[in-house]
Tab-separated table of C-alpha atoms in Angstrom:
chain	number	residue	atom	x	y	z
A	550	UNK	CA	-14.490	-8.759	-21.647
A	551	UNK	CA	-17.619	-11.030	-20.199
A	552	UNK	CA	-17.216	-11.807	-17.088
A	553	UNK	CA	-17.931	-15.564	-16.608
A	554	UNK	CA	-20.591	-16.527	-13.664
A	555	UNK	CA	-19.505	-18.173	-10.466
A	556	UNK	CA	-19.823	-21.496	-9.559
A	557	UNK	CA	-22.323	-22.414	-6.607
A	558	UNK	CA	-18.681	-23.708	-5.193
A	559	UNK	CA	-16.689	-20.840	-5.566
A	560	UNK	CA	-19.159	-18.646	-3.637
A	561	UNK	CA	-19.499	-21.363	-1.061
A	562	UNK	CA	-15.423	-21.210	-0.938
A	563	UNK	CA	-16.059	-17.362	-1.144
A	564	UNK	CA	-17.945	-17.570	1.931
A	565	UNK	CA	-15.923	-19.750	3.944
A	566	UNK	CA	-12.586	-17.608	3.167
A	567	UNK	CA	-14.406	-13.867	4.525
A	568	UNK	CA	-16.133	-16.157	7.925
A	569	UNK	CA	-12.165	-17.906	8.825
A	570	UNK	CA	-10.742	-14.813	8.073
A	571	UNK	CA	-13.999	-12.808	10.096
A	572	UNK	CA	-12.938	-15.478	13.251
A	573	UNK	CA	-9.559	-14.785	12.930
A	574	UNK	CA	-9.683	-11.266	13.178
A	575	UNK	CA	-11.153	-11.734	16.701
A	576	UNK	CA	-11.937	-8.234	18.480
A	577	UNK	CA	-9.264	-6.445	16.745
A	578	UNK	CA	-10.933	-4.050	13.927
A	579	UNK	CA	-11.402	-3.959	10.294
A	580	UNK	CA	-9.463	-0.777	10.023
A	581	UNK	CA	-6.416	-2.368	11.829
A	582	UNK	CA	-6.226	-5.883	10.048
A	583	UNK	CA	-6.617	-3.874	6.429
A	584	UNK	CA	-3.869	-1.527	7.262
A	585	UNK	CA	-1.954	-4.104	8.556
A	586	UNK	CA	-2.313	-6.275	5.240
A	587	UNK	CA	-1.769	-3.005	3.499
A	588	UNK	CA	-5.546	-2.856	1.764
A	589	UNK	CA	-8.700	-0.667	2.347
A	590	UNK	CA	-11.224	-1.562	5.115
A	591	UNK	CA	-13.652	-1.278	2.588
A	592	UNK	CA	-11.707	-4.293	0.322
A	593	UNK	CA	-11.451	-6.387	3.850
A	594	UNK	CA	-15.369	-5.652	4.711
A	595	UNK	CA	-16.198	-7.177	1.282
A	596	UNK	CA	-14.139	-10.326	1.550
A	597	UNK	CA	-15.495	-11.191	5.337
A	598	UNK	CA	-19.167	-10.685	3.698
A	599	UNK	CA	-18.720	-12.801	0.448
A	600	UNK	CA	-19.028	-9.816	-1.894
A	601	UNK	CA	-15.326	-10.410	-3.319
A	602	UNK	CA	-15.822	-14.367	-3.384
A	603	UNK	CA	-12.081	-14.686	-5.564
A	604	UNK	CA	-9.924	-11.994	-4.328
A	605	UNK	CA	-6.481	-12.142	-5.538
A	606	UNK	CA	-4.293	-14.335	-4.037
A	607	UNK	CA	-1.711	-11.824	-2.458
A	608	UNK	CA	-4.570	-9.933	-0.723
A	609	UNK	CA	-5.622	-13.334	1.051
A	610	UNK	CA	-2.451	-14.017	2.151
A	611	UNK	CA	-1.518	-10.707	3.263
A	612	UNK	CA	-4.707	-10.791	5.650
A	613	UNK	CA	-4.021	-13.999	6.535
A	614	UNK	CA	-0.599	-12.949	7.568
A	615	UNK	CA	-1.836	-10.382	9.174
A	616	UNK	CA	-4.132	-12.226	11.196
A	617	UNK	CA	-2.007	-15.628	12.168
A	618	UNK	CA	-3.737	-18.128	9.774
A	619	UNK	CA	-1.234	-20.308	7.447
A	620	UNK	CA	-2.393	-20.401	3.636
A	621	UNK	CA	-2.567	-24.795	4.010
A	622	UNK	CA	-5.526	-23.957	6.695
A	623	UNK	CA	-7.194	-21.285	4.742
A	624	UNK	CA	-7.220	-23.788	1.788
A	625	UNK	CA	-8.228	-26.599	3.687
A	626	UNK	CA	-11.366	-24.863	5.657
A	627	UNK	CA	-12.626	-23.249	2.368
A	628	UNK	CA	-12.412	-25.965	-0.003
A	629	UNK	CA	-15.828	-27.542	0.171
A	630	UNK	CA	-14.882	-30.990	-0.887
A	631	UNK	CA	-12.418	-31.116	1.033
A	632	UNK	CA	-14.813	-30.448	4.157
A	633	UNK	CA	-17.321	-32.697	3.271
A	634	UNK	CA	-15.052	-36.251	2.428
């Protein structure tokens, strides 16, 4: 199976999902949101930094759970047209 290319707006979206969810977390640590969303550090790390730009959609909402943010704000801060109208 090929895996097809990103768009230039999904890794923008990418981006803006790991920096809200990198605010949110605030001063408490990577090890402690992760566990608390029930994934690895390692899997949180690479979301905050853009390196999973499409993770699946339970993951996102267990950290954002996890870390106070509602799903409508998540999708409205990371949706780049939505930003920019």
């Amino acid at each position: 199976m090929v895996r097809v290319p990103l768009s230039p707006d999904e890794r923008t979206r990418g981006e803006n999902l790991g920096r809200l969810l990198r605010t949110a977390r605030g001063d408490r640590s990577i090890i402690d949101v992760a566990t608390g969303a029930g994934i690895s550090a390692e899997t949180l790390r690479k979301i905050e930094t853009g390196r999973i730009p499409t993770p699946a959609f339970f993951t996102v909402a267990a950290v954002a759970a996890e870390v106070g943010l509602s799903l409508d704000v998540l999708h409205t801060e990371t949706t780049p047209a939505a930003r920019t109208a």
